[in-house]
Amino acid sequence: MVAQRRLSWNFGLDRALAHADSLGKPLLVFEPLRAGYRWASDRHHRFVIDGMAEHVGVLQAARVAYYPYVEPSPGAGKGLLEALSRSACLIVTDRYPAFFLPSMQEAAARAVSVLLEGVDSCGLLPIAAADRTFSAAFHFRRFLQKTLPEHLLDAPDPDPFSRERALPPATVSATVLRRWPSASGDLLGGGPSVLSDLPIDHSVGPVAACGGSAAGRARLRRFIDTGLARYGTDRNHPDRDGQSGLSPWLHWGHVSVHEIFHAVAARSGWSPARLSPRSDGKREGWWGLDPDAEKFLDELVTWREIGFNFCALRPNYAEYDSLPEWARATLEEHAGDPRPALYSLEQFESAATHDELWNAAQRQLVAEGVIHNYLRMLWGKKILEWTPHPRQALDIMVELNNKYAIDGRDPNSYTGIFWVLGRFDRGWPERALYGKVRSMTSASTRRKIDVNGYLGRWGGQESLGV
Ligand SMILES: Cc1cc2nc3c(=O)[nH]c(=O)nc-3n(C[C@H](O)[C@H](O)[C@H](O)COP(=O)(O)OP(=O)(O)OC[C@H]3O[C@@H](n4cnc5c(N)ncnc54)[C@H](O)[C@@H]3O)c2cc1C
């Protein structure tokens, strides 16, 4: 369990249980957490470990063996999966198209001598359903409108342990446990101090929100009850709490997109008969839901899954050269244009620019691990404006987003960051510095949305000194 870290609404878990049932063999749920990945910090570890602590209880009640492993030093877990595989019939794992997971899984498949199945539980559209990428949301939406109906009713089991099973109990050999001890109760249950022994970045502290499916599900319930009906009007306003706030739990796999979709559908008694037969790529009116729910599903499905598609089919998704040709050409043409200001990574990181709205967004990122979506766009556009070359802007956005954002290192991270540079967008009237790439200004943002409350919370004269 390396990406879809949850015990319900999970195709991978369903597949593993089906194998265990048909073979009459025990199931072992193995959930590792590496230490040596780039940007590993107290923030990300705490969130994942919250989920692990929850899994102990659920799997004990279901009488299924669980092996949570938190790597004590980079590389210490090497050989563990191979050791486990020696007493396994097969391994089922999560297919995930970004960050270090694809290469880790390829290496794992080479190291073990049993079947290793990668199961895709990333989105409503199976990754394998598309064999090409899309240059804009409009084209992907058209594809979804044609292809998604046949997959919409195919959901993972919401409660896979509700059925009594007569699976024999699994055990992990004492030799394996001696070399790779299971995460202790102290580590799983403890506060920030238990993380201090791990070789991860302690300067990026845990966020206030709790990880795990229960917390993610509570957030989903609150959004369905109080947020969804005003999503269209309030989403862009940082003072109105108009977004779902679900991206951290989606990123860590604690909540499934299928569960969210079913909650939205259930709220309005939706059935597939409501889907429009048209596939013209238009945003409104396809799902047969009210405009707020349609808008939300467009973000959750079109915008989220266009990134999974891109990462899966374009191994260079994180490289500057993966930008569309028109964007690279126009950015290059304007790379020599004078910049109104230039900042280093350290100045950006410390929220030490001249722009109080930008600084406020950076402060929120450092403190809470998220930035409100509208300001996240502005945050990226200004980094493009205040660095000598778009390649440097890209490096700075990736570094800050993936270090601090609790939903970072995700296909969505690369969708958002590369959107700033023109991916999935069209050309706009040409202007200095941006060329034909869409520009944004703090002044126009302040005209469009009320940021006074936001500035009250995150404004301030002092730089962060990080
Ligand atoms: C520079 C930049 C960096 C970004 N980095 C990330 C990131 O690291 N991780 C991340 O999950 N999102 C990222 N986004 C996209 C977007 O800002 C967040 O998904 C959104 O703000 C999350 O808040 P929410 O869960 O309340 O979203 P909601 O508005 O409630 O939407 C529900 C879900 O839909 C998806 N979604 C919403 N907006 C977008 C979008 N514009 N693009 C792709 N998917 C979307 C997310 O999965 C989100 O959780 C980035 C955007 C930009 C401009």
Coordinates of C-alpha atoms and ligand atoms in Angstrom, one line a residue:
M1 CA 0.0 0.0 0.0
V2 CA 2.2 2.8 -1.3
A3 CA -0.2 5.4 -2.8
Q4 CA -3.8 4.5 -2.1
R5 CA -3.4 4.4 1.6
R6 CA -6.9 3.4 2.7
L7 CA -9.0 0.4 3.6
S8 CA -12.1 1.1 1.6
W9 CA -13.0 2.3 -1.9
N10 CA -9.7 0.8 -3.1
F11 CA -9.5 -1.4 -6.2
G12 CA -6.0 -2.6 -5.2
L13 CA -7.3 -3.9 -1.8
D14 CA -10.3 -5.5 -3.5
R15 CA -8.0 -7.2 -5.9
A16 CA -5.8 -8.5 -3.1
L17 CA -8.8 -9.8 -1.1
A18 CA -10.2 -11.5 -4.2
H19 CA -6.9 -13.3 -4.7
A20 CA -6.7 -14.3 -1.0
D21 CA -10.3 -15.6 -1.2
S22 CA -9.8 -17.6 -4.3
L23 CA -6.4 -19.1 -3.2
G24 CA -7.5 -19.6 0.4
K25 CA -4.4 -17.8 1.5
P26 CA -3.9 -15.1 4.1
L27 CA -3.7 -11.4 3.2
L28 CA -0.9 -9.2 4.6
V29 CA -1.4 -5.5 4.2
F30 CA 2.1 -4.0 4.0
E31 CA 2.3 -0.2 4.2
P32 CA 5.9 1.3 4.0
L33 CA 7.0 4.8 4.4
R34 CA 10.4 5.7 3.1
A35 CA 12.9 8.2 4.7
G36 CA 15.1 9.1 1.9
Y37 CA 12.8 10.6 -0.7
R38 CA 13.2 14.3 -1.7
W39 CA 11.2 16.6 0.6
A40 CA 10.6 14.0 3.3
S41 CA 9.7 16.0 6.4
D42 CA 7.8 15.9 9.7
R43 CA 4.9 17.4 7.8
H44 CA 4.4 14.6 5.3
H45 CA 5.5 11.8 7.7
R46 CA 3.0 12.9 10.4
F47 CA 0.1 12.9 7.9
V48 CA 0.9 9.4 6.6
I49 CA 1.6 8.0 10.1
D50 CA -1.8 9.3 11.2
G51 CA -3.3 7.0 8.5
M52 CA -1.2 4.1 9.6
A53 CA -2.3 4.4 13.2
E54 CA -5.9 4.2 12.0
H55 CA -5.2 1.1 9.9
V56 CA -3.9 -0.8 12.9
G57 CA -7.4 -0.6 14.5
V58 CA -9.4 -1.3 11.4
L59 CA -7.3 -4.3 10.4
Q60 CA -7.2 -5.8 13.9
A61 CA -11.0 -5.7 13.9
A62 CA -11.1 -7.4 10.5
R63 CA -8.5 -10.0 11.6
V64 CA -6.2 -9.1 8.7
A65 CA -2.4 -8.9 9.3
Y66 CA -0.9 -5.4 9.0
Y67 CA 2.7 -4.5 8.7
P68 CA 3.4 -0.7 8.9
Y69 CA 7.1 0.0 8.2
V70 CA 8.6 3.4 8.7
E71 CA 12.2 3.4 7.4
P72 CA 14.6 4.5 10.1
S73 CA 17.3 5.6 7.6
P74 CA 17.5 6.1 3.9
G75 CA 17.8 2.7 2.2
A76 CA 17.2 0.7 5.3
G77 CA 14.1 -0.9 3.8
K78 CA 16.0 -2.2 0.8
G79 CA 15.3 -5.9 0.4
L80 CA 12.2 -5.9 2.6
L81 CA 9.7 -6.5 -0.1
E82 CA 11.9 -9.1 -1.7
A83 CA 12.1 -10.9 1.7
L84 CA 8.3 -10.8 2.2
S85 CA 7.8 -12.0 -1.4
R86 CA 9.6 -15.2 -0.6
S87 CA 6.6 -16.4 1.4
A88 CA 4.0 -14.8 -0.9
C89 CA 2.0 -16.2 -3.8
L90 CA 1.8 -12.7 -5.3
I91 CA 1.9 -9.0 -4.6
V92 CA -0.7 -6.4 -5.4
T93 CA 0.4 -2.8 -5.4
D94 CA -1.0 0.6 -6.3
R95 CA -0.3 2.0 -9.8
Y96 CA 0.6 5.7 -9.5
P97 CA 2.1 7.7 -12.3
A98 CA 4.3 10.3 -10.5
F99 CA 7.2 11.1 -8.2
F100 CA 9.5 8.2 -7.3
L101 CA 6.8 5.6 -7.3
P102 CA 7.0 4.3 -10.9
S103 CA 10.7 3.7 -10.8
M104 CA 10.5 2.2 -7.3
Q105 CA 7.8 -0.2 -8.5
E106 CA 9.7 -1.2 -11.7
A107 CA 12.7 -2.0 -9.4
A108 CA 10.4 -4.0 -7.1
A109 CA 9.0 -6.0 -10.0
R110 CA 12.5 -6.9 -11.1
A111 CA 13.6 -7.9 -7.6
V112 CA 10.7 -10.3 -6.7
S113 CA 10.1 -13.7 -8.3
V114 CA 6.3 -13.7 -7.8
L115 CA 3.7 -11.9 -9.8
L116 CA 3.5 -8.2 -8.9
E117 CA 0.3 -6.6 -10.0
G118 CA -0.1 -2.8 -10.2
V119 CA -3.8 -1.8 -9.8
D120 CA -5.0 1.6 -10.7
S121 CA -7.3 3.2 -8.2
C122 CA -6.3 6.8 -9.1
G123 CA -9.3 8.2 -10.7
L124 CA -12.8 7.7 -12.1
L125 CA -11.2 7.1 -15.6
P126 CA -8.8 4.2 -15.6
I127 CA -5.4 5.5 -16.7
A128 CA -5.3 2.7 -19.3
A129 CA -8.5 4.0 -21.0
A130 CA -6.6 6.8 -22.8
D131 CA -3.6 6.2 -25.1
R132 CA -2.8 9.8 -25.7
T133 CA -2.4 13.1 -23.8
F134 CA -4.5 16.2 -24.2
S135 CA -3.4 19.8 -24.8
A136 CA -6.3 21.4 -23.0
A137 CA -9.1 20.6 -20.5
F138 CA -11.6 21.1 -23.3
H139 CA -10.2 18.1 -25.3
F140 CA -9.9 15.9 -22.3
R141 CA -13.4 16.8 -21.2
R142 CA -14.7 15.7 -24.6
F143 CA -12.8 12.4 -24.2
L144 CA -14.3 11.9 -20.8
Q145 CA -17.8 12.6 -22.0
K146 CA -17.4 9.8 -24.5
T147 CA -15.5 7.4 -22.4
L148 CA -16.4 7.9 -18.7
P149 CA -20.0 6.6 -18.8
E150 CA -18.9 3.0 -19.2
H151 CA -16.6 3.3 -16.1
L152 CA -18.8 5.3 -13.8
L153 CA -20.7 2.4 -12.3
D154 CA -17.5 0.4 -11.7
A155 CA -16.7 1.5 -8.1
P156 CA -14.4 -0.2 -5.5
D157 CA -16.0 -1.8 -2.5
P158 CA -17.0 0.9 0.1
D159 CA -16.7 -1.6 3.0
P160 CA -14.6 -4.6 1.9
F161 CA -14.3 -6.1 5.4
S162 CA -18.0 -6.2 6.1
R163 CA -18.2 -9.8 4.8
E164 CA -17.0 -12.6 7.1
R165 CA -14.0 -14.4 5.5
A166 CA -12.3 -17.5 6.6
L167 CA -8.8 -16.4 5.6
P168 CA -6.0 -18.1 7.5
P169 CA -4.0 -15.6 9.7
A170 CA -0.8 -14.2 8.1
T171 CA 2.4 -13.9 10.0
V172 CA 5.6 -12.2 9.2
S173 CA 8.7 -14.2 10.0
A174 CA 10.7 -13.3 13.1
T175 CA 13.9 -12.9 11.0
V176 CA 12.2 -10.3 8.8
L177 CA 10.8 -8.4 11.8
R178 CA 14.2 -8.4 13.5
R179 CA 15.9 -6.7 10.6
W180 CA 12.9 -4.5 9.6
P181 CA 10.8 -3.9 12.8
S182 CA 7.2 -2.9 12.4
A183 CA 6.5 0.7 13.3
S184 CA 6.0 0.8 17.1
G185 CA 2.9 2.0 18.9
D186 CA 4.9 4.9 20.2
L187 CA 5.8 6.0 16.7
L188 CA 2.3 5.6 15.3
G189 CA 0.6 7.3 18.2
G190 CA 3.1 9.9 19.3
G191 CA 3.3 13.6 18.8
P192 CA 5.9 15.5 16.8
S193 CA 8.7 14.5 19.2
V194 CA 8.7 10.9 18.0
L195 CA 9.7 12.0 14.5
S196 CA 12.8 13.7 15.8
D197 CA 14.9 10.6 15.5
L198 CA 14.1 10.1 11.8
P199 CA 16.5 11.5 9.2
I200 CA 13.9 13.8 7.6
D201 CA 13.5 17.6 7.4
H202 CA 12.3 18.7 10.8
S203 CA 12.1 22.4 9.8
V204 CA 8.8 21.7 8.0
G205 CA 6.5 20.9 10.8
P206 CA 3.2 18.9 10.8
V207 CA 0.0 20.7 9.7
A208 CA -2.9 21.2 12.1
A209 CA -5.1 18.8 10.0
C210 CA -5.0 15.1 10.9
G211 CA -4.2 12.5 8.2
G212 CA -6.1 9.3 7.7
S213 CA -9.4 8.3 6.1
A214 CA -11.6 9.3 9.1
A215 CA -10.4 12.9 9.1
G216 CA -10.7 13.0 5.3
R217 CA -14.2 11.6 5.4
A218 CA -15.2 14.1 8.0
R219 CA -13.9 16.9 5.7
L220 CA -15.9 15.4 2.9
R221 CA -19.1 15.3 4.9
R222 CA -18.7 18.9 6.0
F223 CA -18.2 20.0 2.4
I224 CA -21.2 18.0 1.1
D225 CA -23.4 19.5 3.9
T226 CA -22.2 23.0 4.0
G227 CA -19.9 23.8 1.0
L228 CA -21.0 22.1 -2.2
A229 CA -24.2 24.2 -2.7
R230 CA -22.0 27.4 -2.8
Y231 CA -19.0 26.0 -4.5
G232 CA -19.6 27.9 -7.8
T233 CA -19.9 31.3 -6.1
D234 CA -17.5 30.9 -3.2
R235 CA -14.6 28.8 -4.4
N236 CA -12.5 31.7 -5.6
H237 CA -12.9 33.7 -2.4
P238 CA -10.3 32.9 0.2
D239 CA -12.4 34.3 3.0
R240 CA -15.4 32.1 2.3
D241 CA -14.1 28.6 2.9
G242 CA -15.7 27.7 -0.4
Q243 CA -13.4 24.8 -1.5
S244 CA -13.6 21.2 -0.3
G245 CA -10.1 21.3 1.2
L246 CA -9.8 17.6 0.2
S247 CA -6.5 17.7 -1.7
P248 CA -4.2 16.5 1.1
W249 CA -6.3 13.4 1.7
L250 CA -6.7 12.8 -2.0
H251 CA -2.9 13.1 -2.5
W252 CA -2.0 10.6 0.2
G253 CA -4.8 8.2 -0.9
H254 CA -6.7 8.5 2.4
V255 CA -9.8 9.4 0.5
S256 CA -10.9 8.0 -2.8
V257 CA -12.2 10.0 -5.7
H258 CA -14.9 7.3 -6.1
E259 CA -16.1 8.0 -2.5
I260 CA -16.3 11.7 -3.2
F261 CA -18.1 11.2 -6.4
H262 CA -20.6 8.9 -4.8
A263 CA -21.3 11.4 -2.0
V264 CA -21.9 14.1 -4.5
A265 CA -24.2 11.9 -6.6
A266 CA -26.1 10.6 -3.5
R267 CA -26.8 14.1 -2.4
S268 CA -28.9 14.8 -5.4
G269 CA -30.2 11.2 -6.1
W270 CA -28.1 11.2 -9.3
S271 CA -28.2 8.2 -11.7
P272 CA -26.3 7.6 -15.0
A273 CA -29.6 8.2 -16.8
R274 CA -29.0 11.9 -16.1
L275 CA -25.8 12.1 -18.2
S276 CA -26.2 14.2 -21.3
P277 CA -25.6 12.1 -24.5
R278 CA -23.5 15.0 -26.0
S279 CA -19.7 15.1 -25.9
D280 CA -18.9 18.6 -27.0
G281 CA -16.3 19.3 -24.3
K282 CA -18.5 22.0 -22.7
R283 CA -18.1 22.3 -18.9
E284 CA -21.7 22.8 -17.9
G285 CA -24.7 20.5 -18.2
W286 CA -23.0 17.2 -18.9
W287 CA -23.4 15.5 -15.6
G288 CA -27.1 16.4 -15.2
L289 CA -26.4 18.0 -11.8
D290 CA -26.9 21.5 -10.4
P291 CA -24.2 24.0 -11.5
D292 CA -22.3 23.9 -8.2
A293 CA -21.9 20.1 -8.3
E294 CA -21.0 20.3 -12.0
K295 CA -18.3 22.8 -11.4
F296 CA -16.9 20.8 -8.5
L297 CA -16.9 17.6 -10.6
D298 CA -15.1 19.4 -13.4
E299 CA -12.2 20.2 -11.0
L300 CA -12.3 16.8 -9.3
V301 CA -12.4 14.8 -12.5
T302 CA -11.4 16.8 -15.6
W303 CA -8.7 18.9 -13.9
R304 CA -7.4 16.3 -11.6
E305 CA -7.4 13.4 -14.0
I306 CA -5.9 15.3 -17.0
G307 CA -2.7 15.4 -14.8
F308 CA -2.8 11.6 -14.1
N309 CA -3.1 11.0 -17.8
F310 CA -0.2 13.3 -18.7
C311 CA 2.1 11.9 -16.0
A312 CA 1.3 8.3 -17.0
L313 CA 2.0 8.9 -20.7
R314 CA 4.8 11.5 -20.6
P315 CA 7.7 10.3 -18.5
N316 CA 9.2 13.8 -18.9
Y317 CA 6.1 15.4 -17.3
A318 CA 8.3 17.3 -14.7
E319 CA 10.8 18.7 -17.2
Y320 CA 10.7 22.2 -18.7
D321 CA 10.9 20.6 -22.2
S322 CA 7.6 18.9 -21.8
L323 CA 5.8 22.3 -22.2
P324 CA 4.0 22.8 -25.4
E325 CA 6.1 24.2 -28.2
W326 CA 4.2 27.5 -28.4
A327 CA 4.7 28.2 -24.7
R328 CA 8.5 27.4 -24.8
A329 CA 8.9 29.6 -27.9
T330 CA 7.1 32.6 -26.5
L331 CA 8.7 32.3 -23.1
E332 CA 12.1 32.1 -24.7
E333 CA 11.4 35.1 -26.9
H334 CA 10.6 37.1 -23.8
A335 CA 13.3 35.7 -21.5
G336 CA 15.4 38.8 -22.0
D337 CA 12.6 41.2 -21.1
P338 CA 13.3 43.3 -18.0
R339 CA 11.8 41.9 -14.8
P340 CA 10.1 44.4 -12.4
A341 CA 12.0 42.6 -9.5
L342 CA 14.2 39.6 -9.1
Y343 CA 14.3 37.3 -6.0
S344 CA 16.3 34.3 -5.0
L345 CA 14.8 31.0 -3.8
E346 CA 15.7 32.1 -0.2
Q347 CA 13.8 35.4 -0.6
F348 CA 10.8 33.6 -2.0
E349 CA 10.9 31.0 0.7
S350 CA 11.1 33.6 3.4
A351 CA 8.1 35.6 2.0
A352 CA 10.4 38.5 1.5
T353 CA 9.1 40.0 -1.7
H354 CA 7.7 43.6 -2.2
D355 CA 4.2 42.2 -2.7
E356 CA 2.1 41.7 0.5
L357 CA -0.5 39.4 -1.2
W358 CA 2.2 37.1 -2.6
N359 CA 4.0 37.1 0.8
A360 CA 0.7 36.2 2.5
A361 CA 0.2 33.2 0.2
Q362 CA 3.7 32.0 0.8
R363 CA 3.1 32.3 4.6
Q364 CA 0.0 30.2 4.3
L365 CA 1.9 27.6 2.4
V366 CA 4.7 27.4 5.0
A367 CA 2.3 27.4 8.0
E368 CA -0.7 25.4 6.7
G369 CA 0.8 23.3 3.8
V370 CA -1.8 24.7 1.4
I371 CA -2.5 27.9 -0.6
H372 CA -6.0 28.9 -1.6
N373 CA -6.4 27.9 -5.3
Y374 CA -6.9 31.3 -6.8
L375 CA -3.9 32.7 -4.9
R376 CA -1.9 29.6 -5.8
M377 CA -2.3 30.6 -9.5
L378 CA -1.1 34.1 -8.7
W379 CA 1.7 32.7 -6.5
G380 CA 3.1 30.8 -9.5
K381 CA 2.6 33.6 -12.0
K382 CA 4.6 36.0 -9.9
I383 CA 7.5 33.5 -9.5
L384 CA 7.6 33.4 -13.3
E385 CA 7.7 37.2 -13.3
W386 CA 10.4 37.7 -10.7
T387 CA 13.0 35.1 -11.8
P388 CA 15.6 35.6 -14.6
H389 CA 14.3 32.7 -16.7
P390 CA 11.2 30.5 -16.8
R391 CA 13.4 27.4 -16.1
Q392 CA 14.4 29.0 -12.8
A393 CA 10.8 29.8 -12.1
L394 CA 10.0 26.2 -12.7
D395 CA 12.7 25.0 -10.3
I396 CA 11.5 27.4 -7.6
M397 CA 7.9 26.5 -7.9
V398 CA 8.6 22.8 -7.7
E399 CA 10.9 23.2 -4.7
L400 CA 8.5 25.4 -2.7
N401 CA 5.3 23.5 -3.6
N402 CA 6.7 20.1 -3.0
K403 CA 8.6 20.9 0.1
Y404 CA 5.7 22.7 1.9
A405 CA 2.4 21.6 0.3
I406 CA 0.8 18.7 2.1
D407 CA -0.8 17.8 -1.3
G408 CA 2.5 18.3 -3.2
R409 CA 4.5 15.8 -5.3
D410 CA 1.2 14.9 -7.0
P411 CA 0.2 14.8 -10.7
N412 CA -1.8 17.9 -9.7
S413 CA 1.3 19.6 -8.6
Y414 CA 2.7 19.4 -12.1
T415 CA -0.6 20.3 -13.6
G416 CA -0.7 23.5 -11.6
I417 CA 3.0 24.5 -11.8
F418 CA 3.2 23.8 -15.6
W419 CA -0.2 25.6 -16.1
V420 CA 1.6 28.7 -14.9
L421 CA 4.0 28.2 -17.8
G422 CA 1.3 27.4 -20.4
R423 CA 0.5 23.7 -20.2
F424 CA -3.2 22.9 -20.7
D425 CA -3.8 26.6 -21.5
R426 CA -4.1 28.5 -24.8
G427 CA -2.2 31.5 -26.1
W428 CA -3.3 35.0 -24.8
P429 CA -2.6 38.4 -26.3
E430 CA 1.2 38.9 -26.2
R431 CA 2.7 41.1 -23.5
A432 CA 6.1 41.8 -22.0
L433 CA 7.8 39.0 -20.1
Y434 CA 4.9 36.5 -20.3
G435 CA 4.7 36.5 -24.1
K436 CA 1.6 34.7 -25.1
V437 CA 1.3 32.8 -21.7
R438 CA -1.5 34.0 -19.5
S439 CA -0.5 36.7 -17.0
M440 CA -2.0 37.6 -13.7
T441 CA -1.5 40.7 -11.5
S442 CA -2.0 41.2 -7.7
A443 CA -3.9 44.4 -8.4
S444 CA -6.5 42.6 -10.6
T445 CA -6.7 39.7 -8.2
R446 CA -7.5 42.2 -5.4
R447 CA -10.2 43.8 -7.6
K448 CA -11.8 40.4 -8.4
I449 CA -11.7 38.8 -4.9
D450 CA -11.9 40.2 -1.5
V451 CA -8.6 39.4 0.2
N452 CA -8.9 41.7 3.3
G453 CA -9.6 38.9 5.7
Y454 CA -6.9 36.8 4.1
L455 CA -4.3 39.6 4.4
G456 CA -5.5 40.0 8.0
R457 CA -4.6 36.4 8.7
W458 CA -1.4 36.0 6.6
G459 CA -0.2 39.5 6.0
G460 CA 2.6 41.0 8.1
Q461 CA 5.8 42.9 7.7
E462 CA 8.3 40.4 9.0
S463 CA 9.8 37.9 6.5
L464 CA 9.8 34.3 7.7
G465 CA 13.5 33.8 8.0
V466 CA 13.3 30.2 6.9
Ligands
LIG1 C1 1.0 26.7 -9.0 C2 0.0 25.6 -8.6 C3 0.4 24.5 -7.8 C4 -0.5 23.5 -7.5 N1 -0.1 22.4 -6.7 C5 -1.0 21.5 -6.4 C6 -0.5 20.4 -5.6 O1 0.6 20.2 -5.3 N2 -1.5 19.4 -5.3 C7 -2.8 19.5 -5.7 O2 -3.6 18.6 -5.3 N3 -3.2 20.6 -6.4 C8 -2.3 21.6 -6.8 N4 -2.8 22.6 -7.5 C9 -4.2 22.7 -7.9 C10 -5.2 23.3 -7.0 O3 -4.7 24.5 -6.5 C11 -5.5 22.4 -5.8 O4 -5.9 21.1 -6.3 C12 -6.7 22.9 -5.0 O5 -6.5 24.2 -4.6 C13 -6.9 22.0 -3.8 O6 -7.9 22.5 -2.9 P1 -9.3 21.8 -2.7 O7 -9.0 20.3 -2.4 O8 -10.0 22.6 -1.7 O9 -9.9 21.9 -4.1 P2 -11.4 21.9 -4.6 O10 -11.7 23.1 -5.3 O11 -12.3 21.5 -3.5 O12 -11.4 20.7 -5.7 C14 -11.5 19.3 -5.4 C15 -10.4 18.6 -6.0 O13 -10.3 18.8 -7.4 C16 -8.9 18.8 -7.8 N5 -8.6 20.2 -8.3 C17 -9.1 21.3 -8.0 N6 -8.6 22.3 -8.7 C18 -7.6 21.8 -9.5 C19 -6.7 22.3 -10.4 N7 -6.6 23.6 -10.7 N8 -5.9 21.4 -11.0 C20 -5.9 20.1 -10.8 N9 -6.8 19.6 -9.9 C21 -7.6 20.4 -9.2 C22 -8.1 18.5 -6.6 O14 -7.8 17.2 -6.5 C23 -9.0 19.0 -5.5 O15 -8.7 18.4 -4.2 C24 -1.9 23.6 -7.9 C25 -2.3 24.8 -8.6 C26 -1.3 25.7 -9.0 C27 -1.8 26.9 -9.8

